[in-house]
CSV table of C-alpha atoms and ligand atoms in Angstrom, one decimal:
chain,number,residue,atom,x,y,z
A,1,MET,CA,-18.7,13.5,-22.9
A,2,LYS,CA,-20.9,11.6,-23.9
A,3,GLY,CA,-19.7,8.5,-23.9
A,4,PHE,CA,-17.3,8.6,-20.5
A,5,HIS,CA,-19.6,8.0,-17.0
A,6,ASN,CA,-17.8,10.4,-14.2
A,7,PRO,CA,-18.8,9.5,-11.7
A,8,TYR,CA,-18.1,13.2,-9.9
A,9,ASP,CA,-21.0,14.0,-12.7
A,10,ASP,CA,-24.5,15.3,-10.0
A,11,LEU,CA,-23.0,14.8,-6.6
A,12,ALA,CA,-25.6,14.8,-4.3
A,13,PRO,CA,-27.0,18.7,-3.9
A,14,GLY,CA,-26.7,19.5,-0.8
A,15,GLY,CA,-23.5,17.8,-0.3
A,16,SER,CA,-21.0,18.4,1.9
A,17,TRP,CA,-17.3,15.9,1.8
A,18,VAL,CA,-17.2,13.4,4.3
A,19,LYS,CA,-13.9,12.4,5.7
A,20,CYS,CA,-13.9,8.7,6.2
A,21,ASN,CA,-11.9,5.6,7.4
A,22,PHE,CA,-13.7,2.4,7.2
A,23,HIS,CA,-10.4,-0.3,8.5
A,24,ALA,CA,-9.5,0.0,12.3
A,25,HIS,CA,-9.3,-2.5,15.2
A,26,ALA,CA,-9.8,-1.1,18.8
A,27,GLY,CA,-10.8,-2.0,22.2
A,28,THR,CA,-10.6,-5.5,23.1
A,29,GLY,CA,-11.2,-9.0,22.5
A,30,PRO,CA,-9.3,-11.5,20.1
A,31,GLY,CA,-9.6,-9.9,17.2
A,32,THR,CA,-8.3,-5.9,18.4
A,33,CYS,CA,-5.2,-6.8,18.3
A,34,GLY,CA,-4.6,-6.3,22.1
A,35,GLY,CA,-6.2,-2.5,20.8
A,36,ASN,CA,-6.8,1.1,22.3
A,37,PRO,CA,-9.8,1.5,23.7
A,38,THR,CA,-12.3,2.0,21.6
A,39,PRO,CA,-13.5,5.4,23.4
A,40,SER,CA,-10.7,6.9,23.1
A,41,VAL,CA,-10.1,5.9,19.0
A,42,VAL,CA,-13.7,7.5,18.6
A,43,ALA,CA,-12.7,11.0,19.7
A,44,ALA,CA,-9.5,10.5,18.5
A,45,TYR,CA,-11.2,10.8,15.1
A,46,LYS,CA,-14.0,13.1,15.5
A,47,ALA,CA,-10.7,15.8,17.1
A,48,ALA,CA,-9.0,14.7,13.4
A,49,GLY,CA,-12.4,16.1,11.5
A,50,TYR,CA,-14.1,12.4,10.8
A,51,GLY,CA,-17.1,12.0,9.4
A,52,ALA,CA,-17.1,8.6,9.9
A,53,LEU,CA,-15.7,5.6,11.2
A,54,CYS,CA,-15.7,1.6,11.0
A,55,ILE,CA,-14.5,-0.4,13.9
A,56,SER,CA,-13.6,-3.0,11.9
A,57,ASN,CA,-11.3,-5.7,13.9
A,58,HIS,CA,-10.4,-8.8,12.6
A,59,ASP,CA,-13.6,-11.8,12.4
A,60,LEU,CA,-15.0,-9.6,14.9
A,61,SER,CA,-18.2,-7.4,14.8
A,62,THR,CA,-17.8,-5.3,18.0
A,63,ASP,CA,-21.6,-2.6,19.1
A,64,THR,CA,-19.8,0.7,18.0
A,65,SER,CA,-23.5,2.0,18.0
A,66,ALA,CA,-23.3,4.5,21.9
A,67,TYR,CA,-20.3,5.7,20.1
A,68,ALA,CA,-22.2,7.8,17.6
A,69,ASP,CA,-22.4,11.9,19.1
A,70,GLY,CA,-21.5,13.8,15.8
A,71,ILE,CA,-19.3,11.4,14.0
A,72,CYS,CA,-21.7,8.3,11.9
A,73,MET,CA,-20.1,4.6,13.5
A,74,ILE,CA,-20.8,1.8,10.9
A,75,PRO,CA,-20.8,-1.6,11.4
A,76,GLY,CA,-18.0,-3.7,10.0
A,77,VAL,CA,-15.9,-6.4,10.1
A,78,GLU,CA,-12.6,-7.4,8.5
A,79,TYR,CA,-12.8,-11.2,7.4
A,80,SER,CA,-9.5,-12.4,8.4
A,81,ALA,CA,-9.3,-15.6,6.5
A,82,ASP,CA,-7.0,-15.0,3.8
A,83,PRO,CA,-6.8,-13.2,1.9
A,84,HIS,CA,-8.2,-10.5,4.1
A,85,MET,CA,-11.4,-7.7,3.2
A,86,LEU,CA,-13.2,-5.5,4.7
A,87,THR,CA,-16.8,-6.5,5.7
A,88,ILE,CA,-18.8,-3.9,5.8
A,89,GLY,CA,-22.2,-2.5,6.6
A,90,VAL,CA,-22.2,-5.9,8.6
A,91,SER,CA,-22.5,-6.6,11.8
A,92,GLU,CA,-21.4,-10.4,12.4
A,93,SER,CA,-18.8,-12.0,11.6
A,94,LEU,CA,-18.4,-13.3,8.0
A,95,HIS,CA,-15.1,-15.0,8.5
A,96,ALA,CA,-16.2,-18.9,8.3
A,97,LEU,CA,-17.5,-18.7,5.1
A,98,PRO,CA,-15.6,-18.6,1.8
A,99,HIS,CA,-14.8,-15.3,0.3
A,100,GLN,CA,-17.7,-15.5,-2.0
A,101,GLU,CA,-19.8,-15.9,-0.1
A,102,ALA,CA,-19.4,-13.0,2.4
A,103,ILE,CA,-19.2,-10.5,-0.2
A,104,ARG,CA,-22.9,-11.9,-1.3
A,105,ARG,CA,-23.9,-11.5,3.0
A,106,THR,CA,-22.2,-8.4,2.8
A,107,ARG,CA,-24.2,-7.5,0.1
A,108,ALA,CA,-27.1,-8.7,0.7
A,109,ALA,CA,-27.4,-7.1,4.5
A,110,GLY,CA,-26.8,-3.6,2.5
A,111,GLY,CA,-22.8,-3.6,2.5
A,112,PHE,CA,-20.4,-4.2,0.2
A,113,ALA,CA,-16.9,-5.6,0.5
A,114,VAL,CA,-13.1,-3.9,0.4
A,115,LEU,CA,-10.6,-5.6,-0.7
A,116,CYS,CA,-8.1,-5.1,2.2
A,117,HIS,CA,-3.7,-3.2,1.9
A,118,PRO,CA,-4.1,-5.4,-1.6
A,119,ASN,CA,0.1,-6.1,-1.6
A,120,TRP,CA,0.5,-6.4,2.4
A,121,ILE,CA,4.1,-8.7,3.0
A,122,ARG,CA,4.1,-9.4,-0.7
A,123,LYS,CA,3.2,-8.4,-4.2
A,124,GLU,CA,-0.7,-9.9,-5.2
A,125,TYR,CA,-0.7,-11.2,-1.1
A,126,TRP,CA,-5.0,-10.9,-2.3
A,127,PRO,CA,-3.5,-13.2,-5.9
A,128,TRP,CA,-5.0,-11.8,-8.8
A,129,GLU,CA,-6.5,-14.9,-10.0
A,130,LYS,CA,-8.3,-15.2,-6.9
A,131,LEU,CA,-9.5,-11.7,-7.0
A,132,ASP,CA,-10.4,-12.7,-11.0
A,133,GLY,CA,-12.8,-14.9,-10.0
A,134,LEU,CA,-14.7,-13.3,-6.8
A,135,GLU,CA,-17.1,-11.4,-8.2
A,136,GLY,CA,-19.2,-8.3,-6.2
A,137,PHE,CA,-16.6,-6.6,-3.6
A,138,VAL,CA,-17.1,-2.8,-4.5
A,139,GLY,CA,-13.1,-1.9,-4.0
A,140,LEU,CA,-9.4,-2.5,-2.8
A,141,GLU,CA,-7.6,-0.4,-0.6
A,142,VAL,CA,-5.3,1.4,-3.3
A,143,ILE,CA,-3.4,3.2,0.0
A,144,ASN,CA,-3.5,2.1,3.5
A,145,MET,CA,-0.2,3.6,4.8
A,146,LEU,CA,-0.4,0.9,8.2
A,147,ILE,CA,2.1,-1.4,5.5
A,148,TYR,CA,5.0,0.7,5.4
A,149,ARG,CA,5.2,-0.4,9.5
A,150,LEU,CA,4.8,-4.3,8.5
A,151,GLN,CA,6.4,-4.8,5.0
A,152,GLY,CA,5.4,-5.9,1.3
A,153,SER,CA,3.9,-2.5,0.4
A,154,GLY,CA,0.8,-0.2,1.3
A,155,LEU,CA,0.3,0.3,-2.3
A,156,ALA,CA,-2.0,-0.8,-4.9
A,157,ALA,CA,-2.7,1.7,-7.7
A,158,ASP,CA,-1.0,-2.2,-9.5
A,159,THR,CA,-4.3,-4.5,-8.5
A,160,TRP,CA,-6.6,-1.4,-9.2
A,161,ASP,CA,-5.1,-1.3,-12.9
A,162,HIS,CA,-5.1,-5.4,-13.2
A,163,VAL,CA,-8.7,-5.0,-12.5
A,164,LEU,CA,-10.7,-2.3,-14.1
A,165,SER,CA,-8.2,-3.4,-17.8
A,166,ARG,CA,-10.2,-6.9,-17.4
A,167,GLY,CA,-13.6,-4.8,-17.3
A,168,ARG,CA,-14.9,-3.9,-14.2
A,169,LEU,CA,-15.4,-1.3,-12.6
A,170,VAL,CA,-14.5,-0.7,-8.4
A,171,TYR,CA,-13.4,1.4,-6.7
A,172,GLY,CA,-10.2,2.6,-4.8
A,173,PHE,CA,-11.0,3.6,-1.0
A,174,GLY,CA,-7.9,5.0,1.9
A,175,ASN,CA,-7.6,3.3,5.2
A,176,ASP,CA,-5.8,3.7,8.1
A,177,ASP,CA,-6.4,-0.3,9.0
A,178,PHE,CA,-5.7,2.0,12.4
A,179,HIS,CA,-4.0,-0.3,15.4
A,180,LEU,CA,-1.5,2.1,16.8
A,181,TRP,CA,-2.6,6.1,18.3
A,182,GLN,CA,0.4,6.8,14.7
A,183,ASP,CA,-1.9,4.9,12.2
A,184,LEU,CA,-4.2,7.5,12.5
A,185,GLY,CA,-5.4,10.3,9.9
A,186,ARG,CA,-2.7,8.5,7.1
A,187,SER,CA,-4.5,7.0,4.0
A,188,PHE,CA,-8.4,8.4,4.2
A,189,THR,CA,-10.8,8.0,2.3
A,190,SER,CA,-12.7,11.4,1.5
A,191,LEU,CA,-16.6,11.3,0.0
A,192,TRP,CA,-18.6,13.4,-0.8
A,193,SER,CA,-22.8,13.1,0.5
A,194,ALA,CA,-25.6,14.0,1.0
A,195,SER,CA,-25.9,13.4,5.1
A,196,PRO,CA,-23.4,12.3,7.3
A,197,THR,CA,-25.1,9.3,7.7
A,198,TRP,CA,-24.8,5.3,7.0
A,199,GLU,CA,-27.6,6.2,4.5
A,200,GLY,CA,-25.7,8.3,2.1
A,201,ILE,CA,-22.5,7.0,2.8
A,202,ARG,CA,-23.7,4.3,1.3
A,203,MET,CA,-25.6,6.2,-1.8
A,204,SER,CA,-21.4,7.7,-1.9
A,205,VAL,CA,-19.9,4.4,-2.9
A,206,ARG,CA,-21.7,2.7,-5.0
A,207,ARG,CA,-22.0,6.1,-7.1
A,208,GLY,CA,-18.0,6.2,-7.1
A,209,ALA,CA,-18.4,9.5,-5.9
A,210,PHE,CA,-15.0,10.0,-3.5
A,211,VAL,CA,-11.3,9.9,-3.4
A,212,ALA,CA,-8.7,8.0,-1.2
A,213,SER,CA,-6.2,10.4,-0.4
A,214,THR,CA,-3.1,10.1,2.4
A,215,GLY,CA,-3.3,14.7,2.3
A,216,PRO,CA,-4.9,16.3,-0.5
A,217,LEU,CA,-8.2,16.6,-0.9
A,218,LEU,CA,-10.2,16.6,-4.3
A,219,GLU,CA,-11.4,20.3,-5.7
A,220,TYR,CA,-13.5,19.3,-8.7
A,221,LEU,CA,-13.0,16.2,-11.4
A,222,ARG,CA,-15.5,17.4,-14.3
A,223,VAL,CA,-15.8,15.8,-17.8
A,224,GLU,CA,-16.4,18.2,-20.1
A,225,ASP,CA,-16.0,19.6,-24.4
A,226,GLY,CA,-14.0,15.6,-24.4
A,227,ARG,CA,-11.8,16.5,-22.1
A,228,ILE,CA,-11.3,16.2,-18.0
A,229,ARG,CA,-10.4,18.8,-16.2
A,230,VAL,CA,-9.3,18.3,-12.3
A,231,LYS,CA,-8.6,20.5,-9.7
A,232,ALA,CA,-6.8,19.1,-5.6
A,233,ARG,CA,-6.3,22.0,-2.8
A,234,MET,CA,-4.3,21.5,0.4
A,235,PRO,CA,-6.5,20.0,3.1
A,236,ILE,CA,-5.5,22.9,4.8
A,237,GLU,CA,-5.5,26.6,4.2
A,238,THR,CA,-2.7,27.3,1.7
A,239,TYR,CA,-1.2,29.7,-0.4
A,240,VAL,CA,0.3,26.3,-2.2
A,241,ASP,CA,-2.1,25.7,-5.7
A,242,SER,CA,0.3,23.7,-7.6
A,243,PHE,CA,-0.4,19.4,-7.6
A,244,ARG,CA,2.2,17.1,-10.3
A,245,TYR,CA,-1.8,15.1,-11.9
A,246,ARG,CA,-1.6,11.9,-13.8
A,247,PHE,CA,-3.5,10.3,-16.1
A,248,ILE,CA,-3.3,6.9,-15.5
A,249,GLY,CA,-5.0,4.5,-18.0
A,250,ARG,CA,-5.9,1.0,-19.5
A,251,GLY,CA,-2.5,-2.3,-17.3
A,252,GLY,CA,-1.4,1.6,-15.9
A,253,GLU,CA,-0.2,3.3,-18.7
A,254,VAL,CA,1.0,6.9,-18.2
A,255,LEU,CA,-1.7,9.1,-20.6
A,256,ALA,CA,0.0,12.6,-19.8
A,257,GLU,CA,1.4,14.3,-16.6
A,258,ALA,CA,1.0,17.9,-16.1
A,259,ALA,CA,1.5,20.2,-13.5
A,260,GLY,CA,-0.3,23.4,-11.5
A,261,PRO,CA,-3.2,24.5,-10.2
A,262,GLU,CA,-5.6,22.2,-12.3
A,263,ALA,CA,-4.5,19.7,-15.5
A,264,VAL,CA,-6.1,18.8,-19.5
A,265,TYR,CA,-6.1,15.7,-20.2
A,266,ARG,CA,-7.6,16.1,-24.0
A,267,LEU,CA,-9.5,12.5,-24.0
A,268,THR,CA,-9.3,11.1,-28.0
A,269,GLY,CA,-12.1,8.5,-27.3
A,270,GLU,CA,-10.5,5.7,-27.6
A,271,GLU,CA,-9.2,5.2,-23.4
A,272,MET,CA,-10.9,2.1,-22.0
A,273,TYR,CA,-10.5,4.2,-18.9
A,274,VAL,CA,-8.5,7.8,-17.2
A,275,ARG,CA,-8.1,7.4,-13.1
A,276,VAL,CA,-6.3,10.8,-11.8
A,277,GLU,CA,-3.7,10.6,-8.9
A,278,ALA,CA,-2.7,14.1,-8.0
A,279,MET,CA,0.8,15.0,-5.8
A,280,ALA,CA,1.3,17.3,-3.8
A,281,GLU,CA,4.5,19.2,-2.6
A,282,ASN,CA,5.1,17.1,-0.1
A,283,GLY,CA,4.9,14.4,-2.0
A,284,SER,CA,1.6,13.5,0.2
A,285,LEU,CA,-0.7,11.5,-3.1
A,286,LEU,CA,-4.6,11.7,-3.7
A,287,PHE,CA,-6.8,9.1,-6.2
A,288,CYS,CA,-9.0,10.2,-7.5
A,289,GLN,CA,-12.1,7.3,-9.4
A,290,PRO,CA,-12.0,6.5,-12.6
A,291,VAL,CA,-13.8,8.0,-15.4
A,292,CYS,CA,-14.9,5.0,-17.9
A,293,ARG,CA,-16.0,5.0,-20.7
A,294,THR,CA,-19.3,3.4,-21.2
A,295,GLY,CA,-20.9,0.3,-22.0
A,296,LEU,CA,-17.0,-1.1,-21.7
A,297,PHE,CA,-17.1,-1.7,-17.6
A,298,ASP,CA,-20.3,-4.5,-15.5
A,299,ARG,CA,-20.2,-3.8,-12.1
A,300,GLY,CA,-22.2,-6.7,-11.3
A,301,ASP,CA,-26.1,-6.3,-10.0
A,302,TRP,CA,-25.6,-3.5,-6.5
A,303,GLU,CA,-28.8,-4.1,-5.4
A,304,ASN,CA,-28.1,-7.6,-3.4
B,401,ZN,ZN1,-5.9,-7.1,7.3
B,402,ZN,ZN1,-6.8,-4.7,9.4
């Protein structure tokens, strides 16, 4: 539909969905939380069907290039001066710098920054006032399942809607924040990429051609004839084909709900953005990136 931008339009031809985790701790050293051996962690993610993984230790760059066999190993660090954020695509820790400068340096290196677990410990672990003053992060962890064995909330749809409602296009990521084996594969990012390479992944992140999930995958999300048409699917072969869909707009308002194999939302044309969540029969969740009304959003200058 004219007037709205759908991040799932024009997906890279010949591409495929790549399961990614941008947030994991492994290896030895001060930043790794007494972690599991890196080769074992990488092997476990490969076995779980992941095409890309970042070992993002706390304030420590870990060279994982030796493990990039059948899986794309992305360099990155969890910047762990409070509040935490992922600096993906950089091979140095930027924690000695202020958040804004670390984001700028990450982008200058061709990478991207993602705000971590925005409601860890308490609501607004990432204070909205602080992130309102920060520029250039590409997104935030809308779901980080690790938090459900720590404190606070692993969901951050409230923070996401806050940022979107201010006219800033940022994306929702799903990450494990892997520390222990029980953390593996609980929340992930599924990304449409022309190739399972850093360059392909980076381009997909830039375009928002991905979903965050605790289980379901995206079959399609189309905007046509003034309607959003969306269908989720389970990651396994199954007869189960029904999901509960929610269409969410400015301020987190639920614009419509539907259940079935597919859901359709008729745009009024007045929506600032509409993002779709789908819940499977077992309660697992899919978060799609927002369909945004053109001209209302600032996404920053991605090139530097
Ligand atoms: Zn953290
Ligand atoms: Zn972490």
